[in-house]
Short mmCIF file of C-alpha atoms in Angstrom, two decimals:
data_model
loop_
_atom_site.label_atom_id
_atom_site.label_comp_id
_atom_site.label_asym_id
_atom_site.label_seq_id
_atom_site.Cartn_x
_atom_site.Cartn_y
_atom_site.Cartn_z
CA GLY A 22 14.36 7.35 19.99
CA ASP A 23 11.56 9.26 18.37
CA SER A 24 8.04 7.90 18.60
CA VAL A 25 4.55 8.71 17.41
CA THR A 26 1.36 7.41 19.00
CA GLN A 27 -1.97 7.78 17.23
CA THR A 28 -5.52 6.49 17.49
CA GLU A 29 -5.19 2.81 16.75
CA GLY A 30 -7.13 0.51 14.49
CA GLN A 31 -10.21 1.49 12.56
CA VAL A 32 -12.46 4.46 13.13
CA THR A 33 -15.95 4.47 11.62
CA VAL A 34 -17.76 7.78 11.17
CA SER A 35 -21.04 8.55 9.46
CA GLU A 36 -20.90 10.88 6.50
CA SER A 37 -21.20 14.59 7.43
CA LYS A 38 -20.14 13.92 11.03
CA SER A 39 -17.00 15.30 12.63
CA LEU A 40 -13.73 13.45 12.99
CA ILE A 41 -10.72 13.60 15.27
CA ILE A 42 -7.72 11.31 15.07
CA ASN A 43 -5.38 11.74 17.99
CA CYS A 44 -1.62 11.98 17.61
CA THR A 45 1.05 12.56 20.23
CA TYR A 46 4.78 12.45 19.74
CA SER A 47 8.13 12.24 21.45
CA ALA A 48 11.18 13.72 19.75
CA THR A 49 14.75 13.25 20.95
CA SER A 50 16.40 16.24 19.30
CA ILE A 51 16.77 19.61 20.99
CA GLY A 52 14.92 21.48 18.25
CA TYR A 53 11.33 21.30 17.20
CA PRO A 54 10.40 18.43 14.92
CA ASN A 55 8.43 18.92 11.74
CA LEU A 56 5.01 17.27 11.96
CA PHE A 57 3.07 15.64 9.15
CA TRP A 58 -0.12 13.85 8.32
CA TYR A 59 0.08 11.44 5.41
CA VAL A 60 -2.83 9.59 3.83
CA ARG A 61 -3.05 6.39 1.86
CA TYR A 62 -6.15 5.95 -0.27
CA PRO A 63 -7.07 2.43 -1.37
CA GLY A 64 -4.73 1.17 -4.08
CA GLU A 65 -2.45 4.18 -3.89
CA GLY A 66 0.80 5.13 -2.23
CA LEU A 67 1.14 7.50 0.70
CA GLN A 68 0.74 11.17 -0.03
CA LEU A 69 1.21 14.23 2.09
CA LEU A 70 -2.01 15.59 3.53
CA LEU A 71 -0.56 18.47 5.55
CA LYS A 72 2.52 19.51 7.45
CA VAL A 73 3.47 22.08 10.08
CA ILE A 74 7.03 23.02 10.89
CA THR A 75 6.43 25.77 13.46
CA ALA A 76 5.05 25.18 16.93
CA GLY A 77 1.71 26.84 17.52
CA GLN A 78 0.71 26.96 13.88
CA LYS A 79 -2.08 25.11 12.13
CA GLY A 80 -1.95 23.25 8.86
CA SER A 81 -4.96 22.56 6.67
CA SER A 82 -5.77 20.70 3.50
CA ARG A 83 -8.91 19.19 1.92
CA GLY A 84 -10.97 20.31 4.91
CA PHE A 85 -8.63 18.66 7.42
CA GLU A 86 -6.81 20.66 10.08
CA ALA A 87 -4.08 19.93 12.62
CA THR A 88 -2.44 22.25 15.15
CA TYR A 89 1.14 21.84 16.34
CA ASN A 90 0.86 21.89 20.15
CA LYS A 91 4.37 21.86 21.57
CA GLU A 92 3.27 21.91 25.22
CA ALA A 93 1.01 18.89 24.83
CA THR A 94 3.29 17.31 22.17
CA SER A 95 0.19 16.70 20.10
CA PHE A 96 -0.84 17.07 16.48
CA HIS A 97 -4.45 15.86 16.30
CA LEU A 98 -6.17 15.65 12.91
CA GLN A 99 -9.69 17.06 12.69
CA LYS A 100 -12.40 17.51 10.10
CA ALA A 101 -15.77 19.08 10.70
CA SER A 102 -17.71 17.05 8.16
CA VAL A 103 -16.31 13.90 6.60
CA GLN A 104 -17.18 12.51 3.19
CA GLU A 105 -17.16 8.96 1.92
CA SER A 106 -14.14 9.82 -0.21
CA ASP A 107 -12.15 10.45 2.98
CA SER A 108 -12.08 6.72 3.69
CA ALA A 109 -8.36 5.92 3.84
CA VAL A 110 -5.52 5.17 6.23
CA TYR A 111 -4.03 8.21 7.97
CA TYR A 112 -0.52 8.35 9.37
CA CYS A 113 0.91 10.90 11.75
CA ALA A 114 4.67 11.41 11.41
CA LEU A 115 7.53 13.52 12.66
CA SER A 116 10.79 14.52 11.07
CA ASP A 117 13.58 15.01 13.51
CA ARG A 118 17.16 15.85 12.73
CA GLY A 119 19.15 13.19 14.48
CA ASN A 120 22.85 12.59 14.15
CA MET A 121 22.37 10.99 10.75
CA GLY A 122 20.13 13.60 9.21
CA TYR A 123 16.45 13.81 8.54
CA LYS A 124 14.28 10.74 8.98
CA LEU A 125 10.53 10.37 9.27
CA THR A 126 9.06 8.36 12.13
CA PHE A 127 5.48 7.20 11.59
CA GLY A 128 2.65 6.21 13.82
CA THR A 129 0.87 2.90 13.29
CA GLY A 130 -1.84 4.39 11.11
CA THR A 131 -5.58 4.90 11.62
CA SER A 132 -8.00 3.40 9.15
CA LEU A 133 -10.97 5.69 8.59
CA LEU A 134 -14.18 4.25 7.22
CA VAL A 135 -16.91 6.74 6.39
CA ASP A 136 -20.41 5.29 6.28
CA PRO A 137 -22.56 6.81 3.53
CA GLU B 10 5.11 16.56 -10.72
CA ALA B 11 7.09 14.52 -8.22
CA ALA B 12 7.38 10.92 -9.28
CA VAL B 13 8.61 7.83 -7.50
CA THR B 14 8.11 4.53 -9.23
CA GLN B 15 8.68 1.08 -7.78
CA SER B 16 9.06 -2.31 -9.38
CA PRO B 17 7.84 -4.94 -9.17
CA ARG B 18 4.47 -3.95 -7.75
CA ASN B 19 3.75 -7.51 -6.72
CA LYS B 20 6.15 -10.36 -6.09
CA VAL B 21 5.91 -13.90 -4.78
CA ALA B 22 9.27 -15.32 -3.71
CA VAL B 23 10.39 -18.60 -2.22
CA THR B 24 12.10 -18.84 1.13
CA GLY B 25 15.87 -18.57 0.69
CA GLY B 26 15.61 -16.86 -2.65
CA LYS B 27 16.98 -13.45 -3.58
CA VAL B 28 14.63 -10.53 -4.08
CA THR B 29 15.46 -7.09 -5.43
CA LEU B 30 13.00 -4.23 -5.15
CA SER B 31 13.80 -1.26 -7.34
CA CYS B 32 12.92 2.39 -6.98
CA ASN B 33 13.37 5.28 -9.38
CA GLN B 34 12.74 8.95 -8.67
CA THR B 35 12.63 11.92 -11.02
CA ASN B 36 12.54 14.54 -8.26
CA ASN B 37 16.31 15.03 -8.13
CA HIS B 38 16.13 14.56 -4.38
CA ASN B 39 19.28 13.63 -2.54
CA ASN B 40 17.54 11.52 0.10
CA MET B 41 15.81 8.23 -0.56
CA TYR B 42 14.21 5.79 1.83
CA TRP B 43 12.85 2.26 2.06
CA TYR B 44 10.03 1.54 4.51
CA ARG B 45 7.95 -1.52 5.16
CA GLN B 46 4.35 -1.37 6.28
CA ASP B 47 2.78 -4.01 8.48
CA THR B 48 -0.51 -3.99 10.33
CA GLY B 49 0.02 -2.80 13.89
CA HIS B 50 3.44 -1.36 13.12
CA GLY B 51 2.81 1.39 10.65
CA LEU B 52 5.78 2.27 8.48
CA ARG B 53 9.23 1.28 9.67
CA LEU B 54 12.47 2.52 8.15
CA ILE B 55 14.76 -0.15 6.71
CA HIS B 56 17.50 1.76 4.87
CA TYR B 57 18.02 5.24 3.55
CA SER B 58 20.50 7.18 1.48
CA TYR B 59 21.83 10.72 1.26
CA GLY B 60 22.99 10.43 -2.32
CA ALA B 61 24.63 8.23 -4.91
CA GLY B 62 26.99 5.75 -3.32
CA SER B 63 25.64 6.17 0.22
CA THR B 64 23.45 3.82 2.22
CA GLU B 65 22.55 4.03 5.89
CA LYS B 66 20.84 1.60 8.21
CA GLY B 67 17.41 2.52 9.43
CA ASP B 68 15.53 1.11 12.37
CA ILE B 69 15.07 -2.45 11.10
CA PRO B 70 17.94 -3.22 8.68
CA ASP B 71 18.53 -6.88 9.54
CA GLY B 72 18.04 -9.17 6.57
CA TYR B 73 18.14 -6.31 4.06
CA LYS B 74 20.77 -4.58 1.99
CA ALA B 75 20.47 -1.41 -0.03
CA SER B 76 22.19 0.01 -3.07
CA ARG B 77 22.21 3.57 -4.44
CA PRO B 78 24.11 3.49 -7.73
CA SER B 79 22.82 6.86 -8.90
CA GLN B 80 20.82 9.87 -7.80
CA GLU B 81 17.70 8.39 -9.35
CA ASN B 82 17.84 4.75 -8.27
CA PHE B 83 17.69 3.06 -4.89
CA SER B 84 17.30 -0.71 -4.54
CA LEU B 85 16.38 -2.91 -1.60
CA ILE B 86 17.90 -6.39 -1.65
CA LEU B 87 16.80 -9.44 0.26
CA GLU B 88 19.63 -11.94 -0.17
CA LEU B 89 17.84 -14.78 1.60
CA ALA B 90 14.14 -14.05 1.77
CA THR B 91 12.16 -15.31 4.75
CA PRO B 92 8.37 -15.47 5.36
CA SER B 93 8.77 -12.75 8.03
CA GLN B 94 9.70 -10.37 5.22
CA THR B 95 6.25 -10.70 3.70
CA SER B 96 5.05 -7.10 3.69
CA VAL B 97 4.32 -4.03 1.64
CA TYR B 98 7.44 -2.00 0.87
CA PHE B 99 7.43 1.71 0.14
CA CYS B 100 10.18 3.76 -1.41
CA ALA B 101 10.31 7.50 -0.92
CA SER B 102 12.44 10.46 -1.86
CA GLY B 103 12.77 13.71 0.04
CA ASP B 104 14.55 17.02 0.32
CA PRO B 105 15.51 18.26 3.80
CA LEU B 106 15.46 21.83 2.50
CA SER B 107 11.70 21.54 2.00
CA GLY B 108 11.02 20.39 5.54
CA ASN B 109 11.70 16.82 4.52
CA THR B 110 8.38 16.17 2.87
CA LEU B 111 8.61 12.66 1.46
CA TYR B 112 7.20 11.57 -1.87
CA PHE B 113 6.22 7.92 -1.92
CA GLY B 114 5.90 5.28 -4.56
CA GLU B 115 2.79 3.14 -4.80
CA GLY B 116 4.30 0.26 -2.90
CA SER B 117 5.56 -3.24 -3.66
CA ARG B 118 3.68 -6.15 -2.17
CA LEU B 119 6.02 -9.05 -1.40
CA ILE B 120 4.90 -12.48 -0.34
CA VAL B 121 7.54 -14.99 0.71
CA VAL B 122 6.31 -18.58 0.76
#
């Protein structure tokens, strides 16, 4: 089946420093999956951070970027300068059209703590 | 704005009891989903639905039932709750025509004692 592997556990970064959260995927369908980053801020539900549905393209939102690399099957999340308000749990996900239609498969989540 | 609301937000249940988690969406999306989130596992799909009257098993359906009586409502039912079902449950709605972006509720925290 489909799977998503991302940087595990908690990542601590000092404010204004750069961030990368790794994400690699395996999709069982013949076509290209859609790739997503979702974020969960404390006390809130998950919300879409960015998505890319075409291989080779880059998505961006709130200063975060991720590039759909089909060859490496990767979709790493990067930010040049993090802020304390970025502290949250980040989930990489893919949407693959299996026999039963669209489903999202999530990674285990990466908890980002930004030190002020 | 897209809206998915879940109830209850917090629930303590006894082992063997019945628990119903409810979800309502105002997005007019055909697809709805129930996930649970546990540390070390991320979000795992329990049941989903393509529209009123349909329910499909996800990746971890054992011990759960689902009901989709209308476009707007999708319930998750634990007939005989067990402590292993202690978790945070998320409902979501989505539209495949928009690349299947999912809109999530705020989550329901269930503790089974």
